[in-house]
Coordinates of C-alpha atoms in Angstrom, one line a residue:
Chain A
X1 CA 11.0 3.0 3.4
X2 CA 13.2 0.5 3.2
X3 CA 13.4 -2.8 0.3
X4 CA 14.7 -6.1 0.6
X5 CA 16.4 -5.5 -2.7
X6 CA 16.8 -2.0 -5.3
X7 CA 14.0 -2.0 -7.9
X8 CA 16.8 -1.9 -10.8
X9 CA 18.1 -5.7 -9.3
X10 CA 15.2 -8.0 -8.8
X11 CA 14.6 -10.4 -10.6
X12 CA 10.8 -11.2 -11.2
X13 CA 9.3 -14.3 -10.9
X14 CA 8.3 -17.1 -12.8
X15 CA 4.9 -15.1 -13.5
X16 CA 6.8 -12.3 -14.7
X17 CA 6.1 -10.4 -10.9
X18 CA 8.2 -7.8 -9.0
X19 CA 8.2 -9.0 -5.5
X20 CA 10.2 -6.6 -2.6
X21 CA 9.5 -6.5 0.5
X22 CA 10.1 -3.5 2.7
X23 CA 10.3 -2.6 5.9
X24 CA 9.0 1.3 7.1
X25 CA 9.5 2.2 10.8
X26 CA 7.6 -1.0 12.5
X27 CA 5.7 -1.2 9.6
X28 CA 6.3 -4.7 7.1
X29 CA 5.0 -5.1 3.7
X30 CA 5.5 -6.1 0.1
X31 CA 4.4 -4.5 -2.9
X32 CA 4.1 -6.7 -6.0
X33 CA 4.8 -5.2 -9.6
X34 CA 4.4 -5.7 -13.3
X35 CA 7.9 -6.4 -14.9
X36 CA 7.3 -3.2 -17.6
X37 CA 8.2 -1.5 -15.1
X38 CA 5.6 1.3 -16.3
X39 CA 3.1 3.3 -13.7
X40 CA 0.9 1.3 -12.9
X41 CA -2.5 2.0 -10.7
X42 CA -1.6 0.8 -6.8
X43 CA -4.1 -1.5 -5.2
X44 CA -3.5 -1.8 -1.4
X45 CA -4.5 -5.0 -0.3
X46 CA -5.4 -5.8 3.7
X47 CA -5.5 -9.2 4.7
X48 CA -7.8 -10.8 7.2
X49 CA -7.9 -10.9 10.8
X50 CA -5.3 -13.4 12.5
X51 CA -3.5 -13.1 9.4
X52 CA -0.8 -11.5 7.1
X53 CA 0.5 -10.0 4.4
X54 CA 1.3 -13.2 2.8
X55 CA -1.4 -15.1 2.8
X56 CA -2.0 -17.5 0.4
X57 CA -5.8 -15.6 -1.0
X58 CA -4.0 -12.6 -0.4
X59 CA -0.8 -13.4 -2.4
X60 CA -3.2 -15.1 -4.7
X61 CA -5.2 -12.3 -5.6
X62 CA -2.4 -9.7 -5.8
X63 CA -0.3 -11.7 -8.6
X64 CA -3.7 -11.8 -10.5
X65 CA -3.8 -8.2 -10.2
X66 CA -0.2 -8.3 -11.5
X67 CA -0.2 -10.5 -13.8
X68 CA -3.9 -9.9 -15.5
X69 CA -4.3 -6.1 -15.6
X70 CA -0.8 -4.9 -14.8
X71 CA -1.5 -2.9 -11.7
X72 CA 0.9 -2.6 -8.5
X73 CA -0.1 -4.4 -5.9
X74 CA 1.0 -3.7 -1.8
X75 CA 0.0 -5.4 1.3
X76 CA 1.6 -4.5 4.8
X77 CA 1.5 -6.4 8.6
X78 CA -1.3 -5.2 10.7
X79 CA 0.0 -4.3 14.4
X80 CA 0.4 -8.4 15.7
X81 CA 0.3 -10.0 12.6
X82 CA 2.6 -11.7 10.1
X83 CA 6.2 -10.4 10.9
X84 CA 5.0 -8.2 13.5
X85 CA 5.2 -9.0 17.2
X86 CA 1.7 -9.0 19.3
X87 CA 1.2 -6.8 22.4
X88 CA 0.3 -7.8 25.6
X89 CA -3.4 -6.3 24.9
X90 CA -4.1 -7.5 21.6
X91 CA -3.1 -11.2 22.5
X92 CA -5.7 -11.1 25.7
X93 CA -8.2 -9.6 22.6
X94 CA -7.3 -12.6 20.5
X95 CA -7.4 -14.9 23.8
X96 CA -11.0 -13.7 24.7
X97 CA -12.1 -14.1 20.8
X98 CA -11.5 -17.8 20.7
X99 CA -12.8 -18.2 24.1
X100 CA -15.7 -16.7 23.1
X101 CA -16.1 -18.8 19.7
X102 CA -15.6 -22.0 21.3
X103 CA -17.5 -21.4 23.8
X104 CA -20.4 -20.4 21.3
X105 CA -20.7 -17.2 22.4
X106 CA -21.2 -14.2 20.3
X107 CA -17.7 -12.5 19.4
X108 CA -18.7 -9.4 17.7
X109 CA -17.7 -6.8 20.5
X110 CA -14.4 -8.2 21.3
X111 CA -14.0 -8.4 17.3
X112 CA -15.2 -5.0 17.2
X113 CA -13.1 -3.5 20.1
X114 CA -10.3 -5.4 18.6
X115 CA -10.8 -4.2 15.1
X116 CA -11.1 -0.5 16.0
X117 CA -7.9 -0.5 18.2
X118 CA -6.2 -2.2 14.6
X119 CA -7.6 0.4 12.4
X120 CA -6.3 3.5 15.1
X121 CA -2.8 2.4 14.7
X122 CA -3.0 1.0 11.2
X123 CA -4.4 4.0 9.4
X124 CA -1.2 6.1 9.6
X125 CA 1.2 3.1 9.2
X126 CA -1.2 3.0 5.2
X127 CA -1.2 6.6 4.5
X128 CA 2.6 6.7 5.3
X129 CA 2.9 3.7 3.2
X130 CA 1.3 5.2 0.5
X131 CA 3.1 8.1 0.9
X132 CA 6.6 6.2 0.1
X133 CA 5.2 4.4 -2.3
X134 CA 4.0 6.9 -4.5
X135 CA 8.0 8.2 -3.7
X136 CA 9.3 5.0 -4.7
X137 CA 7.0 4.3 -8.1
X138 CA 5.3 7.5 -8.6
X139 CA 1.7 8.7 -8.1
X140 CA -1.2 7.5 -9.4
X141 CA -4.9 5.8 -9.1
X142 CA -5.3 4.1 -5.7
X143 CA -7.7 1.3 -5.0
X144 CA -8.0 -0.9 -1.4
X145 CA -9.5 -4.1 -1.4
X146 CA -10.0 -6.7 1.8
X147 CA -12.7 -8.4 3.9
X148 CA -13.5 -8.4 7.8
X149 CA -10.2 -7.1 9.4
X150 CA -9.1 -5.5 6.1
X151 CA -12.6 -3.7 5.5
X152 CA -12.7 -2.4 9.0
X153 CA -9.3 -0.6 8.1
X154 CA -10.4 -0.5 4.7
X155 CA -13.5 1.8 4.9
X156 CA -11.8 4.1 7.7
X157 CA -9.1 4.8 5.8
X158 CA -11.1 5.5 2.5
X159 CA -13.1 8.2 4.4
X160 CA -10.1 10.2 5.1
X161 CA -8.0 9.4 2.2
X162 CA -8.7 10.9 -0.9
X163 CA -5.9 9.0 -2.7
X164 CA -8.4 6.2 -2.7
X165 CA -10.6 6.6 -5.7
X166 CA -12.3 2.8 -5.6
X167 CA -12.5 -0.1 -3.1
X168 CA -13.6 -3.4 -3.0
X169 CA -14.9 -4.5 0.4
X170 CA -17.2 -6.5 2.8
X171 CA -18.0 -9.2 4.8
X172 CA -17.4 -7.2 8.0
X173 CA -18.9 -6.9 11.3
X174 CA -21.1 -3.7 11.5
X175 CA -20.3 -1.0 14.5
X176 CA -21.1 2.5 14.5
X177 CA -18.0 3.7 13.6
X178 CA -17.7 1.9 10.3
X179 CA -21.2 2.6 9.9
X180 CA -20.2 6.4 10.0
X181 CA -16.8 6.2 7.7
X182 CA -19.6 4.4 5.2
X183 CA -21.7 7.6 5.5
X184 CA -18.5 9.6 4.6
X185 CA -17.6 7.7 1.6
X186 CA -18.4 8.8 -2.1
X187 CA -16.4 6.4 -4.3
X188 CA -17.3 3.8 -6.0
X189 CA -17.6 0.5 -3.9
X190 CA -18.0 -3.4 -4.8
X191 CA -19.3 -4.7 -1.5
X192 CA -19.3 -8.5 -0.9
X193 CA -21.6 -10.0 1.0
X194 CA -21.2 -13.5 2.1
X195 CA -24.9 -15.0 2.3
X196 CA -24.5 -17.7 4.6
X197 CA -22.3 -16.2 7.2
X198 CA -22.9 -17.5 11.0
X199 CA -21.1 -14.5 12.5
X200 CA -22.3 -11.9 10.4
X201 CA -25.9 -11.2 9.3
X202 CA -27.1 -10.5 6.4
X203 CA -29.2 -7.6 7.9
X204 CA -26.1 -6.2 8.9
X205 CA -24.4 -6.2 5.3
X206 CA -27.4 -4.6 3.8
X207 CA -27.4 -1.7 6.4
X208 CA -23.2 -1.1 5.9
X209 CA -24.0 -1.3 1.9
X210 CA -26.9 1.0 2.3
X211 CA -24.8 3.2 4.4
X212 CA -22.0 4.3 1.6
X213 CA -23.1 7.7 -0.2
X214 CA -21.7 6.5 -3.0
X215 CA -23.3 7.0 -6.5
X216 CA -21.9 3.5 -7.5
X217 CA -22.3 0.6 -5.6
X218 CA -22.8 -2.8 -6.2
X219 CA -23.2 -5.5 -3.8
X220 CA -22.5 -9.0 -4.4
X221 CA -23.8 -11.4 -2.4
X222 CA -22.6 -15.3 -2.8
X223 CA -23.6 -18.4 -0.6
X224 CA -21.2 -19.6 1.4
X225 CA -19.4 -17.9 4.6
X226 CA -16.4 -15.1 4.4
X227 CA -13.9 -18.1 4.3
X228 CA -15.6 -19.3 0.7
X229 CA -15.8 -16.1 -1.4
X230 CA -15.4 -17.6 -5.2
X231 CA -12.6 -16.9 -7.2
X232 CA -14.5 -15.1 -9.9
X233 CA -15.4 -12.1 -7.2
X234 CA -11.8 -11.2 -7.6
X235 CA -12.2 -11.3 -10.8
X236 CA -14.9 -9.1 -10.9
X237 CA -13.2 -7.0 -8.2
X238 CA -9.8 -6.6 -11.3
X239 CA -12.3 -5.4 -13.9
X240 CA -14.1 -3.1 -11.2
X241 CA -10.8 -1.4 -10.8
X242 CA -10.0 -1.5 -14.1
X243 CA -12.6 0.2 -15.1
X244 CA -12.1 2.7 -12.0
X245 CA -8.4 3.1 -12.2
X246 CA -7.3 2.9 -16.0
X247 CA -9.0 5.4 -18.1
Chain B
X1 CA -37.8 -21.4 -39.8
X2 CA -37.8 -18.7 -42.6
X3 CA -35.0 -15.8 -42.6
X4 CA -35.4 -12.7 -43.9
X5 CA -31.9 -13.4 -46.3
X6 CA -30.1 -16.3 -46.5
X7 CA -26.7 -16.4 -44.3
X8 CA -24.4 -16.7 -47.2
X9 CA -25.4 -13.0 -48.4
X10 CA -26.4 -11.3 -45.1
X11 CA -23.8 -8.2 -45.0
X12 CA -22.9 -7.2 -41.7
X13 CA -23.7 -4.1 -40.1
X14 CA -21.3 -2.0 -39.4
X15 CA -19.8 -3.1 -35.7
X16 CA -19.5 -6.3 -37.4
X17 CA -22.7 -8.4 -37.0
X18 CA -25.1 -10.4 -38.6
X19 CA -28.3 -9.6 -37.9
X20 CA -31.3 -11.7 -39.4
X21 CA -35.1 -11.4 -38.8
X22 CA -36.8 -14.9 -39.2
X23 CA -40.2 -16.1 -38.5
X24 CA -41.6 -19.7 -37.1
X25 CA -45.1 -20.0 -37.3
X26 CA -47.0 -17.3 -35.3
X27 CA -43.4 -16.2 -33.7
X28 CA -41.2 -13.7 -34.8
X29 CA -37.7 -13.0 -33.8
X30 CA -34.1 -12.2 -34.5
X31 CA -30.7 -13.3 -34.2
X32 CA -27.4 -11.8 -34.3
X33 CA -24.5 -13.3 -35.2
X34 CA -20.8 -12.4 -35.3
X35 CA -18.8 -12.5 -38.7
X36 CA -16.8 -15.1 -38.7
X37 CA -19.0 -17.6 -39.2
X38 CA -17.5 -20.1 -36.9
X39 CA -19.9 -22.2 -34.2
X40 CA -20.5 -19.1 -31.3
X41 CA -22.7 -20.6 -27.8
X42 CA -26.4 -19.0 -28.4
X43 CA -27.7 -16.5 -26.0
X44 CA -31.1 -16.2 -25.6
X45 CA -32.8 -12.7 -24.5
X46 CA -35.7 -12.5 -23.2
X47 CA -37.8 -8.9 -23.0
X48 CA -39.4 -7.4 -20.6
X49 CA -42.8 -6.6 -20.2
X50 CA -44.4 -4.7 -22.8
X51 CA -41.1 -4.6 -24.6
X52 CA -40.1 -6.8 -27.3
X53 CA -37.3 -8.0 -29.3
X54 CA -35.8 -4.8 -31.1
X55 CA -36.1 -2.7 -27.9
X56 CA -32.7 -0.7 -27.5
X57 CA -31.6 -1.9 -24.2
X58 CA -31.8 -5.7 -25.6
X59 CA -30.7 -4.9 -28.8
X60 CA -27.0 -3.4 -27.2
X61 CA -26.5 -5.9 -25.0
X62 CA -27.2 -8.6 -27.8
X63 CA -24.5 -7.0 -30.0
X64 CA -22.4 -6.4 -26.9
X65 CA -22.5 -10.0 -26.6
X66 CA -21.9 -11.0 -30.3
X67 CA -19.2 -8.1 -30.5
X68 CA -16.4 -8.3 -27.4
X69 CA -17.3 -12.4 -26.9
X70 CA -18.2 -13.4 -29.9
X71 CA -21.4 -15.5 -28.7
X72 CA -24.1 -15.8 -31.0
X73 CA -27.6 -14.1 -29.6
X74 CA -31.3 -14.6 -30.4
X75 CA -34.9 -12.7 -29.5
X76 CA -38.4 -13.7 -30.1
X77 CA -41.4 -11.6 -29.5
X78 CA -43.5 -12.9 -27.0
X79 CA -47.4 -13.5 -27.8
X80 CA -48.9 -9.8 -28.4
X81 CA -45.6 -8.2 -27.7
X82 CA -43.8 -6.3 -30.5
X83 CA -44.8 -7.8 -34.1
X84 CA -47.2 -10.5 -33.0
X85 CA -51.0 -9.3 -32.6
X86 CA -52.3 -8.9 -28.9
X87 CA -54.9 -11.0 -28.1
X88 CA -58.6 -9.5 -26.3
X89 CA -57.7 -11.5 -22.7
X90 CA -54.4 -10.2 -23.1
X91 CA -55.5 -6.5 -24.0
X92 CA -57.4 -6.7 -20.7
X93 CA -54.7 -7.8 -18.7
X94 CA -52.7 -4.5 -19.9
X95 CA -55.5 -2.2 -19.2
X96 CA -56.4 -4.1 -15.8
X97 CA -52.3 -3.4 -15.1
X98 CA -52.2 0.4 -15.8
X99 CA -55.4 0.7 -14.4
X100 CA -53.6 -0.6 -11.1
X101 CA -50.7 1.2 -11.0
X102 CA -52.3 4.5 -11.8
X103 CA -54.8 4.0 -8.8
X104 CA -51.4 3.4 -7.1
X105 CA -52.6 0.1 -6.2
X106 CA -50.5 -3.1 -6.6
X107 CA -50.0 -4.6 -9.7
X108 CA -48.3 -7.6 -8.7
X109 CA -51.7 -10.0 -8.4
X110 CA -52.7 -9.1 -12.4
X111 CA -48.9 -8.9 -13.7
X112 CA -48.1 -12.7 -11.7
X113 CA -51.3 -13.9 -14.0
X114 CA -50.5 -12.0 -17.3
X115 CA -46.6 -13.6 -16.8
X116 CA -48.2 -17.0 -15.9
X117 CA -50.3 -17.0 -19.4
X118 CA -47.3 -15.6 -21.5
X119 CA -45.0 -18.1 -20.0
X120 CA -47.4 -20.9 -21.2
X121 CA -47.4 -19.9 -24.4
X122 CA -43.8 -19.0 -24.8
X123 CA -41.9 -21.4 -23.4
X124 CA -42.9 -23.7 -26.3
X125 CA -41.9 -21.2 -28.9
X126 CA -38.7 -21.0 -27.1
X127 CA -37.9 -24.7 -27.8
X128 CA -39.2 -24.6 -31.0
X129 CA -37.0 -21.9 -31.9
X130 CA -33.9 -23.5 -30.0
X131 CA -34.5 -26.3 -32.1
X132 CA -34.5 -24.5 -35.8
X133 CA -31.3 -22.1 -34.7
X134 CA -29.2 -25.4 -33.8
X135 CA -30.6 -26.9 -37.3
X136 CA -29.3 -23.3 -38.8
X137 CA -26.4 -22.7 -37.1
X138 CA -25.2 -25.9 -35.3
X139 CA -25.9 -27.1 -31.5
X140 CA -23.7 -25.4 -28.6
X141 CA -24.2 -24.2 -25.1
X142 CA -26.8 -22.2 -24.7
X143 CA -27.6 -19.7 -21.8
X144 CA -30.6 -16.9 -21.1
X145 CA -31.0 -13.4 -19.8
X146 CA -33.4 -11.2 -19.4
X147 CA -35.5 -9.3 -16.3
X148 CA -39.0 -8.6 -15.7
X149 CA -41.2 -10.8 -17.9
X150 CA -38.3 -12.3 -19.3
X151 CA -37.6 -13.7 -16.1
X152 CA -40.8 -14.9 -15.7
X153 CA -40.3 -17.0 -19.0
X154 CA -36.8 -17.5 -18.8
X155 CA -37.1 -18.9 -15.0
X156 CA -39.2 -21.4 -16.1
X157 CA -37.7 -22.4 -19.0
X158 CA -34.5 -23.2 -17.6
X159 CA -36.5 -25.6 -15.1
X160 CA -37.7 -28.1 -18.0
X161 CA -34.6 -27.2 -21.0
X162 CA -31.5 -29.0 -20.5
X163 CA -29.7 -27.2 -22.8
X164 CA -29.9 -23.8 -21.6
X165 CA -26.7 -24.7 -19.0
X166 CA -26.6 -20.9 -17.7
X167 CA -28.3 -17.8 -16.8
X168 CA -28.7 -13.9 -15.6
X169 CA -32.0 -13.3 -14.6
X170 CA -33.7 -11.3 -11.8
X171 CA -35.8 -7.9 -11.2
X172 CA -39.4 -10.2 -11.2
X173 CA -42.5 -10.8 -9.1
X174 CA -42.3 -13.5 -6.7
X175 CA -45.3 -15.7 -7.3
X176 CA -45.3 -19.7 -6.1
X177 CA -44.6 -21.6 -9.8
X178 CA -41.6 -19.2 -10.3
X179 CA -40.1 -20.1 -6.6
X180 CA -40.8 -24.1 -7.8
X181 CA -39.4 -23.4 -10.8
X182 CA -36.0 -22.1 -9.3
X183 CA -36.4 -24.8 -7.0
X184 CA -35.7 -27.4 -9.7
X185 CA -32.7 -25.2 -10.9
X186 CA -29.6 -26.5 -10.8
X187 CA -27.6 -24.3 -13.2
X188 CA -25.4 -21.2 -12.2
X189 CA -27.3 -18.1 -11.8
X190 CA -26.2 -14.7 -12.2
X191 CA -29.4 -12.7 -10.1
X192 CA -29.9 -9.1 -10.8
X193 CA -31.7 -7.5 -7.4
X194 CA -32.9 -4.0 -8.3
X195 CA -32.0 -2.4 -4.7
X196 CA -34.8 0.3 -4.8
X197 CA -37.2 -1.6 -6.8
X198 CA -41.1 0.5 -5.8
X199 CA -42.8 -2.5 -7.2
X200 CA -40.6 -5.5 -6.4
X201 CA -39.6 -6.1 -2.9
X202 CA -35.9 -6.8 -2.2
X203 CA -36.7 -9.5 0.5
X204 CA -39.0 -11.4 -2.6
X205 CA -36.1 -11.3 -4.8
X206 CA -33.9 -12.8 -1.3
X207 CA -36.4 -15.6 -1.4
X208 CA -36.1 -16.2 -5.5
X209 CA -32.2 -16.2 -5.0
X210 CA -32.4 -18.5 -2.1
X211 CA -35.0 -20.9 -4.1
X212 CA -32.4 -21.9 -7.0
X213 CA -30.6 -25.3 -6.5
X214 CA -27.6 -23.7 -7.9
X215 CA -24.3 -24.7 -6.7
X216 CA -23.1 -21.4 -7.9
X217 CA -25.3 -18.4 -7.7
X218 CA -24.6 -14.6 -7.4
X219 CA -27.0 -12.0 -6.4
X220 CA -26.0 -8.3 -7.3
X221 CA -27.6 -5.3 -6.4
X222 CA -27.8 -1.9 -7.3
X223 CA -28.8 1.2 -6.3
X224 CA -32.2 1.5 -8.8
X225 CA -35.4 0.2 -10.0
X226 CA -35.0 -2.5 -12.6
X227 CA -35.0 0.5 -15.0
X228 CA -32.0 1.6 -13.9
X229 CA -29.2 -1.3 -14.4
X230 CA -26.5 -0.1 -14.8
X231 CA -24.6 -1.1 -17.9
X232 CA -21.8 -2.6 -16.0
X233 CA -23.8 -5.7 -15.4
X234 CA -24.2 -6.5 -18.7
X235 CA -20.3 -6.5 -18.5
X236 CA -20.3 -8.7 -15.6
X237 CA -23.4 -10.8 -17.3
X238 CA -20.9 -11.7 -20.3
X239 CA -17.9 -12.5 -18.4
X240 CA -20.1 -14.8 -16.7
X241 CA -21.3 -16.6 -19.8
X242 CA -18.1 -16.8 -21.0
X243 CA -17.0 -18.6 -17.7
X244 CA -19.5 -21.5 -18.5
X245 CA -20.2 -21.7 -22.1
X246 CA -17.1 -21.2 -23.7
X247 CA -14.8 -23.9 -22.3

């Protein structure tokens, strides 16, 4: 793994953050720090489909973490995204998706096909991440938090990843596979669930939510679709993990 | 309003609150209050169904409230419930409702009724006693909580009180003057949605959620029957009402 900049010569930000990026075979990400320099419990954070690991929720909700409960905080590229260049195959996926949308017709299978092919590659490229950062900042509690895109990586990776003790998910389309990492999953889960979402049914939600063995799991359901989730759900999300990953 | 002491030699108890028992007319209730003294917004907590205002589930969340937020919180017994004498209809209604549920029949048609009568009668013992406490202790915001019965009463009441401006209710029968009641709500709602209720059906509480007007709302659900909410949501109930009444 490789960082913009040594952790001993970075200069935080004006909200006392940590900000490096790094780079990790083909892999690009950030990972955004308290200035104590102390451990801190890691959240991974995936972004949304079509986009990055600087978006402006996702940036957003990472300094919060930062800044209000003094976690660590990483995000990295999905294959195509952000800083990473698109293949041949998943630009005709992304092609066929808008086709599909503005042509009215129903995009879950491309999204689905699309979003299974993602989480393939980018399982490794997270587990290796974590792997160097836990080199670079030490071990310790790991959450994941993310919607659509980020949830179907998300609750793949939790199901083989024992690192990750806590996530905060949702707003996904269902298939059978996520469906099936669900049943596999044991820790504790906030699940969002936008109420008034056009692409993805409610009916669906309840059966992914229903799905997770885990003893505790809350779902929080909001009106609105997956582009209006309120700012207090990340709120609620920070004291979720706090109460998860600081004992 | 008579109190049990007067508030200028009321000791606190030993987490730091001041608890007095007070009467107005037929009702009898109890408010807790933190130490300091200063103006706190009032919460008001409703109880559920054949419970009443000392119950231990109320009482810690009351002083959960009144310890980590400072808010200021107040019960009242509804009619027959607790200290106050239960009438012959009401008696009946209680018998009829046990009766029910140990034929395993439904209970929903007699408890819809039983609510419908205690919510007559308490929602203008609830303004009453609004009334004294801002005389006592000053106006501020106000909000409600409470499931079950509570909700039966407290749904209502937020329909016709301006001053209650927030409120976490939820886990009730669905009956036609509750969904017009939600109807006319305009306030935010925090909605609790037992997920595994035997007696309440999650699709009726889906239909209560979707009734309120609010422009914010929240449902959350839980594995459970509504005897089984997890603490955590009182957590999450009190960052809420800090959110809107303390500004």
């Amino acid at each position: 793994m490789q960082f913009s900049s040594p952790l001993s010569t970075t200069q935080p930000t004006s909200d006392r953050v940590i900000e490096r990026d790094f780079t990790l075979g083909d892999i690009t990400g950030v990972v955004w720090s308290p200035v104590s320099g102390e451990p801190a419990p890691l959240i991974l954070m995936g972004h949304g489909g079509g986009l990055h690991k600087r978006s402006p929720g996702l940036v957003a909700r990472a300094r919060y973490y930062v800044t209000s409960y003094g976690f660590r905080a990483a995000a990295i590229d999905a294959p195509g995204h952000g800083d990473r260049p698109r293949s041949e195959q998943d630009a005709q996926w992304v092609t066929a998706m808008l086709q599909a949308r503005a042509a009215g017709q129903s995009i879950t299978p491309i999204v689905n096909e699309y979003n299974a092919s993602l989480a393939e590659r980018t399982l490794p490229e997270w587990r290796a991440t974590l792997d160097d950062l836990e080199a670079e900042y030490g071990a310790g509690p790991v959450g994941y938090t993310g919607m659509t895109l980020a949830s179907a990586i998300g609750i793949r990776l939790m199901a083989i990843e024992p690192r990750i003790t806590a996530a905060a998910v949702g707003g996904v389309l269902l298939d059978e596979p996520l469906l099936e990492a669900a049943r596999n999953t044991r820790i504790p889960i906030q699940f969002l669930l936008p109420w008034d979402d056009t692409e993805i049914s409610r009916e669906d939600g309840f059966e992914l939510f229903d799905a997770f063995a885990s003893e505790e799991k809350a779902l929080h359901a909001n009106p609105g679709s997956h582009y209006e989730v309120p700012w207090y759900e990340t709120e609620d999300s920070g004291r979720f993990f706090v109460r998860h990953l600081m004992h």
